[in-house]
N, CA and C atoms as an extended XYZ file, in Angstrom:
399
Properties=species:S:1:pos:R:3:atomname:S:1:resname:S:1:resid:I:1 pbc="F F F"
N        -4.790       79.053      -57.308 N   UNK     1
C        -5.639       77.225      -57.485 CA  UNK     1
C        -4.900       77.037      -57.353 C   UNK     1
N        -3.431       76.769      -58.353 N   UNK     2
C        -2.740       75.670      -57.969 CA  UNK     2
C        -1.797       75.115      -56.857 C   UNK     2
N        -1.696       76.244      -56.245 N   UNK     3
C        -1.143       76.214      -54.727 CA  UNK     3
C        -2.481       75.259      -54.235 C   UNK     3
N        -3.336       75.975      -54.538 N   UNK     4
C        -4.302       75.274      -53.434 CA  UNK     4
C        -4.606       73.903      -53.697 C   UNK     4
N        -4.628       73.429      -55.275 N   UNK     5
C        -4.595       72.169      -55.487 CA  UNK     5
C        -3.674       71.234      -55.119 C   UNK     5
N        -2.474       71.417      -55.304 N   UNK     6
C        -0.906       71.331      -54.898 CA  UNK     6
C        -1.059       70.898      -53.364 C   UNK     6
N        -1.622       71.791      -52.355 N   UNK     7
C        -1.585       71.325      -51.171 CA  UNK     7
C        -2.673       70.690      -50.624 C   UNK     7
N        -3.974       70.605      -51.190 N   UNK     8
C        -4.927       69.693      -51.033 CA  UNK     8
C        -4.332       68.443      -51.468 C   UNK     8
N        -3.453       68.693      -52.483 N   UNK     9
C        -2.862       66.965      -52.580 CA  UNK     9
C        -2.021       66.729      -51.671 C   UNK     9
N        -1.324       68.072      -51.259 N   UNK    10
C        -0.951       67.206      -50.520 CA  UNK    10
C        -1.035       67.057      -49.182 C   UNK    10
N        -1.978       67.250      -48.259 N   UNK    11
C        -2.574       67.386      -47.574 CA  UNK    11
C        -3.374       65.827      -47.340 C   UNK    11
N        -4.015       65.578      -48.912 N   UNK    12
C        -4.852       64.356      -48.922 CA  UNK    12
C        -3.777       62.914      -48.754 C   UNK    12
N        -2.693       63.439      -49.053 N   UNK    13
C        -1.851       62.339      -49.127 CA  UNK    13
C        -0.598       62.396      -47.711 C   UNK    13
N        -0.868       63.120      -47.074 N   UNK    14
C        -0.400       63.081      -45.610 CA  UNK    14
C        -2.021       62.537      -44.863 C   UNK    14
N        -2.976       62.615      -45.169 N   UNK    15
C        -3.966       62.606      -44.434 CA  UNK    15
C        -3.988       61.007      -44.604 C   UNK    15
N        -3.851       60.401      -46.052 N   UNK    16
C        -3.903       59.184      -46.160 CA  UNK    16
C        -3.312       58.423      -45.861 C   UNK    16
N        -1.448       59.155      -45.665 N   UNK    17
C        -0.051       58.275      -44.894 CA  UNK    17
C        -0.275       58.272      -43.270 C   UNK    17
N        -1.637       59.421      -42.763 N   UNK    18
C        -1.830       59.076      -41.227 CA  UNK    18
C        -2.590       58.672      -41.078 C   UNK    18
N        -3.916       58.184      -41.682 N   UNK    19
C        -4.783       56.675      -41.524 CA  UNK    19
C        -4.050       55.753      -41.727 C   UNK    19
N        -2.976       55.143      -42.614 N   UNK    20
C        -2.547       54.362      -42.866 CA  UNK    20
C        -1.955       53.401      -41.786 C   UNK    20
N        -1.261       54.919      -41.098 N   UNK    21
C         0.367       54.866      -39.913 CA  UNK    21
C        -1.281       54.784      -38.341 C   UNK    21
N        -2.610       55.527      -38.407 N   UNK    22
C        -3.108       55.081      -37.525 CA  UNK    22
C        -3.580       53.934      -37.586 C   UNK    22
N        -3.903       53.512      -38.539 N   UNK    23
C        -4.481       51.979      -38.714 CA  UNK    23
C        -3.684       50.775      -38.364 C   UNK    23
N        -2.190       50.996      -38.210 N   UNK    24
C        -0.861       49.983      -38.131 CA  UNK    24
C        -1.390       49.949      -36.793 C   UNK    24
N        -1.322       51.673      -36.497 N   UNK    25
C        -0.793       51.513      -34.750 CA  UNK    25
C        -2.215       50.894      -34.256 C   UNK    25
N        -3.684       51.073      -34.625 N   UNK    26
C        -4.355       50.620      -34.229 CA  UNK    26
C        -4.381       48.686      -34.005 C   UNK    26
N        -4.102       48.534      -34.966 N   UNK    27
C        -3.681       46.751      -35.189 CA  UNK    27
C        -2.898       46.534      -34.311 C   UNK    27
N        -1.777       47.013      -33.911 N   UNK    28
C        -0.599       47.083      -33.360 CA  UNK    28
C        -1.116       46.984      -31.510 C   UNK    28
N        -1.799       48.206      -31.107 N   UNK    29
C        -2.615       48.172      -29.808 CA  UNK    29
C        -3.222       47.083      -29.706 C   UNK    29
N        -4.366       46.537      -30.637 N   UNK    30
C        -5.246       45.461      -30.576 CA  UNK    30
C        -4.117       44.349      -30.121 C   UNK    30
N        -3.293       43.783      -30.983 N   UNK    31
C        -2.539       42.895      -31.016 CA  UNK    31
C        -1.923       42.369      -29.274 C   UNK    31
N        -1.414       44.025      -29.193 N   UNK    32
C        -0.834       44.193      -27.341 CA  UNK    32
C        -1.608       43.742      -26.463 C   UNK    32
N        -2.991       44.662      -26.938 N   UNK    33
C        -4.075       43.955      -25.757 CA  UNK    33
C        -4.573       42.900      -25.689 C   UNK    33
N        -4.848       42.336      -26.780 N   UNK    34
C        -4.721       40.392      -26.892 CA  UNK    34
C        -3.876       39.604      -26.126 C   UNK    34
N        -2.607       40.312      -26.282 N   UNK    35
C        -1.273       39.974      -25.154 CA  UNK    35
C        -1.543       40.146      -23.961 C   UNK    35
N        -1.800       41.225      -23.871 N   UNK    36
C        -2.517       41.438      -22.363 CA  UNK    36
C        -3.303       40.572      -21.968 C   UNK    36
N        -4.356       40.581      -22.408 N   UNK    37
C        -5.251       39.882      -21.787 CA  UNK    37
C        -5.137       38.195      -21.393 C   UNK    37
N        -4.406       37.666      -22.602 N   UNK    38
C        -3.906       36.538      -22.273 CA  UNK    38
C        -2.780       36.111      -21.415 C   UNK    38
N        -1.950       37.390      -21.082 N   UNK    39
C        -1.327       37.370      -20.015 CA  UNK    39
C        -1.728       38.009      -18.588 C   UNK    39
N        -2.785       38.235      -18.979 N   UNK    40
C        -3.640       38.244      -17.108 CA  UNK    40
C        -4.455       37.095      -17.052 C   UNK    40
N        -5.065       36.313      -18.251 N   UNK    41
C        -5.672       35.356      -17.965 CA  UNK    41
C        -4.574       33.976      -17.561 C   UNK    41
N        -3.477       34.223      -17.565 N   UNK    42
C        -2.951       33.440      -17.467 CA  UNK    42
C        -2.001       33.556      -15.725 C   UNK    42
N        -1.769       34.759      -15.506 N   UNK    43
C        -1.694       35.272      -14.112 CA  UNK    43
C        -2.980       35.156      -13.288 C   UNK    43
N        -4.053       35.019      -13.439 N   UNK    44
C        -5.018       34.342      -12.964 CA  UNK    44
C        -4.831       32.871      -13.149 C   UNK    44
N        -4.955       32.212      -13.901 N   UNK    45
C        -4.675       31.011      -14.007 CA  UNK    45
C        -3.846       30.358      -12.777 C   UNK    45
N        -1.889       31.235      -13.032 N   UNK    46
C        -0.675       30.990      -12.054 CA  UNK    46
C        -2.027       31.046      -10.647 C   UNK    46
N        -2.188       32.220      -10.292 N   UNK    47
C        -3.122       32.204       -8.997 CA  UNK    47
C        -3.470       31.373       -8.278 C   UNK    47
N        -4.573       30.769       -9.201 N   UNK    48
C        -5.554       29.840       -9.152 CA  UNK    48
C        -4.870       28.517       -8.791 C   UNK    48
N        -3.482       28.074       -9.431 N   UNK    49
C        -3.051       27.256       -9.431 CA  UNK    49
C        -1.872       27.283       -7.858 C   UNK    49
N        -1.504       27.886       -7.897 N   UNK    50
C        -0.667       28.920       -6.507 CA  UNK    50
C        -1.585       28.176       -5.482 C   UNK    50
N        -3.226       29.057       -5.505 N   UNK    51
C        -4.241       28.099       -4.399 CA  UNK    51
C        -4.213       26.905       -4.068 C   UNK    51
N        -4.216       26.368       -5.200 N   UNK    52
C        -4.685       24.930       -5.065 CA  UNK    52
C        -3.345       23.855       -4.805 C   UNK    52
N        -2.148       24.661       -5.271 N   UNK    53
C        -0.766       24.009       -4.683 CA  UNK    53
C        -0.999       24.261       -2.960 C   UNK    53
N        -1.031       25.515       -2.920 N   UNK    54
C        -1.321       25.633       -1.183 CA  UNK    54
C        -1.996       24.698       -0.561 C   UNK    54
N        -2.997       24.546       -1.406 N   UNK    55
C        -4.086       24.051       -0.736 CA  UNK    55
C        -3.675       22.166       -0.406 C   UNK    55
N        -2.814       21.832       -1.516 N   UNK    56
C        -2.388       20.160       -1.397 CA  UNK    56
C        -1.677       20.429       -0.632 C   UNK    56
N        -0.505       21.160       -0.598 N   UNK    57
C         0.689       21.455        0.642 CA  UNK    57
C        -0.144       21.279        1.831 C   UNK    57
N        -0.790       21.777        2.438 N   UNK    58
C        -1.559       21.862        3.659 CA  UNK    58
C        -2.026       20.739        4.101 C   UNK    58
N        -2.690       20.218        2.853 N   UNK    59
C        -3.211       18.497        3.142 CA  UNK    59
C        -1.951       17.669        3.219 C   UNK    59
N        -1.344       18.030        2.632 N   UNK    60
C        -0.209       16.957        2.571 CA  UNK    60
C         0.657       16.949        4.017 C   UNK    60
N         0.962       18.669        5.332 N   UNK    61
C         1.072       18.320        6.105 CA  UNK    61
C        -0.190       17.760        7.057 C   UNK    61
N        -1.275       18.108        6.686 N   UNK    62
C        -1.888       17.195        7.565 CA  UNK    62
C        -1.960       15.229        7.386 C   UNK    62
N        -1.714       15.175        6.317 N   UNK    63
C        -1.556       13.628        5.868 CA  UNK    63
C        -0.428       13.349        6.565 C   UNK    63
N         0.926       13.826        6.465 N   UNK    64
C         2.262       13.486        7.308 CA  UNK    64
C         2.004       13.702        8.699 C   UNK    64
N         1.127       14.499        9.122 N   UNK    65
C         1.332       14.655       10.821 CA  UNK    65
C         0.584       13.472       11.168 C   UNK    65
N        -0.768       12.916       10.164 N   UNK    66
C        -1.349       11.626       10.711 CA  UNK    66
C        -0.471       10.883       10.422 C   UNK    66
N         0.077       10.557        9.247 N   UNK    67
C         1.582        9.464        9.384 CA  UNK    67
C         2.637        9.033       10.650 C   UNK    67
N         2.807       10.643       10.856 N   UNK    68
C         3.741       10.112       12.057 CA  UNK    68
C         3.015        9.923       13.648 C   UNK    68
N         1.584       10.369       13.576 N   UNK    69
C         0.878       10.126       14.867 CA  UNK    69
C         0.713        8.324       14.547 C   UNK    69
N         0.416        7.877       13.242 N   UNK    70
C         0.387        6.463       13.119 CA  UNK    70
C         1.566        5.352       13.283 C   UNK    70
N         2.442        6.142       13.042 N   UNK    71
C         3.935        5.905       12.947 CA  UNK    71
C         4.066        5.271       14.610 C   UNK    71
N         3.950        6.587       15.573 N   UNK    72
C         4.059        6.368       16.643 CA  UNK    72
C         3.276        5.739       17.371 C   UNK    72
N         2.157        4.942       16.806 N   UNK    73
C         0.779        4.144       17.648 CA  UNK    73
C         1.385        3.022       17.232 C   UNK    73
N         1.960        2.652       15.991 N   UNK    74
C         2.730        1.446       15.550 CA  UNK    74
C         3.637        1.103       17.091 C   UNK    74
N         4.697        2.229       17.385 N   UNK    75
C         5.443        1.686       17.694 CA  UNK    75
C         5.507        1.141       19.033 C   UNK    75
N         4.016        2.165       19.898 N   UNK    76
C         3.319        1.767       20.781 CA  UNK    76
C         2.777       -0.145       21.079 C   UNK    76
N         2.212        0.142       19.762 N   UNK    77
C         1.595       -1.472       19.548 CA  UNK    77
C         2.730       -2.906       19.562 C   UNK    77
N         3.951       -2.154       18.903 N   UNK    78
C         5.062       -3.277       19.067 CA  UNK    78
C         5.669       -2.822       20.496 C   UNK    78
N         5.786       -1.927       20.813 N   UNK    79
C         6.109       -2.413       22.411 CA  UNK    79
C         5.190       -2.937       23.129 C   UNK    79
N         3.927       -2.736       22.906 N   UNK    80
C         2.897       -3.693       23.824 CA  UNK    80
C         3.296       -5.313       23.589 C   UNK    80
N         2.704       -5.641       22.214 N   UNK    81
C         3.176       -6.617       21.482 CA  UNK    81
C         4.724       -7.510       22.133 C   UNK    81
N         5.743       -6.866       22.106 N   UNK    82
C         6.659       -7.388       22.776 CA  UNK    82
C         6.523       -7.633       24.081 C   UNK    82
N         5.723       -6.611       24.735 N   UNK    83
C         6.082       -7.162       26.346 CA  UNK    83
C         4.782       -8.470       26.660 C   UNK    83
N         4.164       -8.416       25.226 N   UNK    84
C         2.727       -9.152       25.939 CA  UNK    84
C         3.362      -10.748       25.919 C   UNK    84
N         4.399      -10.501       24.487 N   UNK    85
C         5.417      -12.250       23.982 CA  UNK    85
C         6.098      -12.395       25.215 C   UNK    85
N         6.948      -11.565       25.754 N   UNK    86
C         7.282      -11.954       27.083 CA  UNK    86
C         6.474      -12.334       28.450 C   UNK    86
N         5.341      -11.563       28.501 N   UNK    87
C         4.570      -12.076       29.746 CA  UNK    87
C         4.340      -13.568       29.209 C   UNK    87
N         3.934      -13.615       27.725 N   UNK    88
C         3.661      -15.204       27.473 CA  UNK    88
C         4.423      -16.220       27.686 C   UNK    88
N         5.798      -15.663       27.502 N   UNK    89
C         6.649      -16.441       27.628 CA  UNK    89
C         6.710      -16.834       29.277 C   UNK    89
N         7.093      -16.102       29.894 N   UNK    90
C         6.690      -16.207       31.591 CA  UNK    90
C         5.236      -17.305       31.672 C   UNK    90
N         4.723      -16.884       31.112 N   UNK    91
C         3.472      -17.780       31.731 CA  UNK    91
C         4.082      -19.089       31.146 C   UNK    91
N         3.760      -19.259       29.942 N   UNK    92
C         4.424      -20.657       29.314 CA  UNK    92
C         5.531      -21.280       30.377 C   UNK    92
N         6.025      -20.814       31.099 N   UNK    93
C         7.606      -21.478       31.407 CA  UNK    93
C         6.677      -21.555       32.703 C   UNK    93
N         5.733      -20.774       33.748 N   UNK    94
C         5.021      -21.316       34.585 CA  UNK    94
C         4.021      -22.216       34.415 C   UNK    94
N         3.455      -22.643       33.283 N   UNK    95
C         2.774      -23.238       32.940 CA  UNK    95
C         3.480      -25.463       33.107 C   UNK    95
N         4.953      -24.691       32.108 N   UNK    96
C         5.572      -25.452       32.372 CA  UNK    96
C         6.178      -26.421       33.655 C   UNK    96
N         6.223      -25.575       34.665 N   UNK    97
C         6.899      -25.587       36.100 CA  UNK    97
C         5.469      -26.178       36.631 C   UNK    97
N         3.679      -25.319       36.450 N   UNK    98
C         3.115      -26.117       36.873 CA  UNK    98
C         2.467      -27.416       36.528 C   UNK    98
N         2.728      -27.782       35.153 N   UNK    99
C         2.801      -28.991       34.292 CA  UNK    99
C         3.444      -30.236       35.376 C   UNK    99
N         5.067      -29.570       35.544 N   UNK   100
C         6.239      -30.730       36.283 CA  UNK   100
C         5.272      -30.764       37.586 C   UNK   100
N         4.685      -29.703       38.239 N   UNK   101
C         4.047      -29.831       39.602 CA  UNK   101
C         2.843      -31.185       39.534 C   UNK   101
N         2.442      -30.876       38.743 N   UNK   102
C         0.689      -32.079       38.571 CA  UNK   102
C         0.865      -33.263       38.275 C   UNK   102
N         2.668      -33.473       37.206 N   UNK   103
C         3.022      -34.831       37.121 CA  UNK   103
C         3.259      -35.395       38.454 C   UNK   103
N         4.364      -34.572       39.289 N   UNK   104
C         4.948      -34.664       40.202 CA  UNK   104
C         3.512      -35.448       41.031 C   UNK   104
N         2.805      -34.460       41.272 N   UNK   105
C         1.726      -34.901       42.130 CA  UNK   105
C         0.803      -36.012       41.851 C   UNK   105
N         0.691      -36.378       40.697 N   UNK   106
C        -0.200      -37.389       40.420 CA  UNK   106
C         1.018      -38.336       40.082 C   UNK   106
N         1.754      -38.383       40.289 N   UNK   107
C         2.937      -39.858       40.866 CA  UNK   107
C         2.861      -40.165       42.041 C   UNK   107
N         2.586      -38.899       43.066 N   UNK   108
C         2.998      -39.262       44.631 CA  UNK   108
C         1.313      -39.598       44.742 C   UNK   108
N         0.021      -38.777       44.363 N   UNK   109
C        -1.203      -39.704       44.223 CA  UNK   109
C        -0.722      -41.143       44.101 C   UNK   109
N        -0.340      -41.475       42.674 N   UNK   110
C        -0.261      -42.702       42.670 CA  UNK   110
C         0.447      -43.539       43.390 C   UNK   110
N         1.868      -43.004       44.137 N   UNK   111
C         1.845      -44.058       44.998 CA  UNK   111
C         1.584      -44.111       46.413 C   UNK   111
N         0.372      -43.140       46.818 N   UNK   112
C        -0.462      -43.155       48.116 CA  UNK   112
C        -1.316      -44.373       47.601 C   UNK   112
N        -1.868      -44.208       46.828 N   UNK   113
C        -2.942      -44.958       46.596 CA  UNK   113
C        -2.039      -46.400       46.537 C   UNK   113
N        -1.256      -46.451       46.062 N   UNK   114
C        -0.723      -47.359       46.240 CA  UNK   114
C        -0.354      -48.456       47.788 C   UNK   114
N         0.427      -47.382       48.688 N   UNK   115
C         0.172      -47.486       49.985 CA  UNK   115
C        -1.224      -47.540       50.176 C   UNK   115
N        -2.116      -46.882       50.353 N   UNK   116
C        -3.515      -46.902       50.840 CA  UNK   116
C        -3.688      -48.792       50.335 C   UNK   116
N        -4.163      -49.139       49.066 N   UNK   117
C        -4.054      -50.236       48.668 CA  UNK   117
C        -3.410      -51.173       49.911 C   UNK   117
N        -2.248      -51.123       49.651 N   UNK   118
C        -1.248      -52.289       50.467 CA  UNK   118
C        -1.772      -52.099       52.224 C   UNK   118
N        -1.785      -50.836       52.918 N   UNK   119
C        -2.607      -50.645       53.734 CA  UNK   119
C        -3.697      -51.555       54.338 C   UNK   119
N        -4.364      -51.158       53.262 N   UNK   120
C        -5.754      -51.744       53.368 CA  UNK   120
C        -5.488      -53.462       53.153 C   UNK   120
N        -4.825      -54.100       52.123 N   UNK   121
C        -4.734      -55.249       52.626 CA  UNK   121
C        -3.816      -56.042       54.048 C   UNK   121
N        -2.960      -54.857       54.405 N   UNK   122
C        -2.165      -55.492       55.409 CA  UNK   122
C        -3.000      -55.571       56.703 C   UNK   122
N        -4.119      -54.158       56.751 N   UNK   123
C        -5.121      -54.098       57.773 CA  UNK   123
C        -6.292      -55.435       57.397 C   UNK   123
N        -6.667      -56.102       56.400 N   UNK   124
C        -7.160      -56.502       56.124 CA  UNK   124
C        -7.066      -57.825       56.385 C   UNK   124
N        -5.696      -58.002       56.455 N   UNK   125
C        -5.162      -59.609       56.806 CA  UNK   125
C        -4.999      -59.258       58.409 C   UNK   125
N        -5.017      -58.225       58.907 N   UNK   126
C        -4.914      -58.234       60.366 CA  UNK   126
C        -5.942      -58.297       60.876 C   UNK   126
N        -7.367      -57.834       60.260 N   UNK   127
C        -8.644      -57.970       60.720 CA  UNK   127
C        -8.888      -60.006       60.947 C   UNK   127
N        -8.381      -60.633       59.764 N   UNK   128
C        -8.735      -61.606       59.471 CA  UNK   128
C        -7.292      -62.898       60.696 C   UNK   128
N        -6.675      -61.747       60.458 N   UNK   129
C        -5.665      -63.050       61.939 CA  UNK   129
C        -6.204      -62.481       63.200 C   UNK   129
N        -6.695      -61.199       63.570 N   UNK   130
C        -7.513      -61.082       64.721 CA  UNK   130
C        -8.812      -61.759       64.822 C   UNK   130
N        -9.506      -62.165       63.969 N   UNK   131
C       -10.436      -63.024       64.117 CA  UNK   131
C       -10.279      -64.300       63.879 C   UNK   131
N        -9.605      -64.725       63.767 N   UNK   132
C        -8.476      -66.023       63.645 CA  UNK   132
C        -8.214      -66.628       65.058 C   UNK   132
N        -7.315      -65.272       65.830 N   UNK   133
C        -7.088      -65.823       67.151 CA  UNK   133
C        -8.434      -65.487       67.871 C   UNK   133
């Protein structure tokens, strides 16, 4: 009986010790499960962030391509503007030359008018002289 009681006490003690060890192991396992869940969530969030970053990089590439296309268009417009400015300078030069020609023609027209008036006077005087004769 004594041996049985002693064995029973020892068994109860070991059982109690095993329960504490088991409880501590369960607590530790729950702690690690919570950590694993957080890590899993963090990994999922990182995957989402990576997807967003890839999409943004793709959009950045598109914007960069659009920017380069607009830059080329701007260069073309600058070339066109430069050519237009050169053409405008040529037209201005031509216009100045035309203005000089118009001024010269105007002066010649004035001289011609004076000549015609003088001729008319001379012819009028000649006609009067002829009548007088």
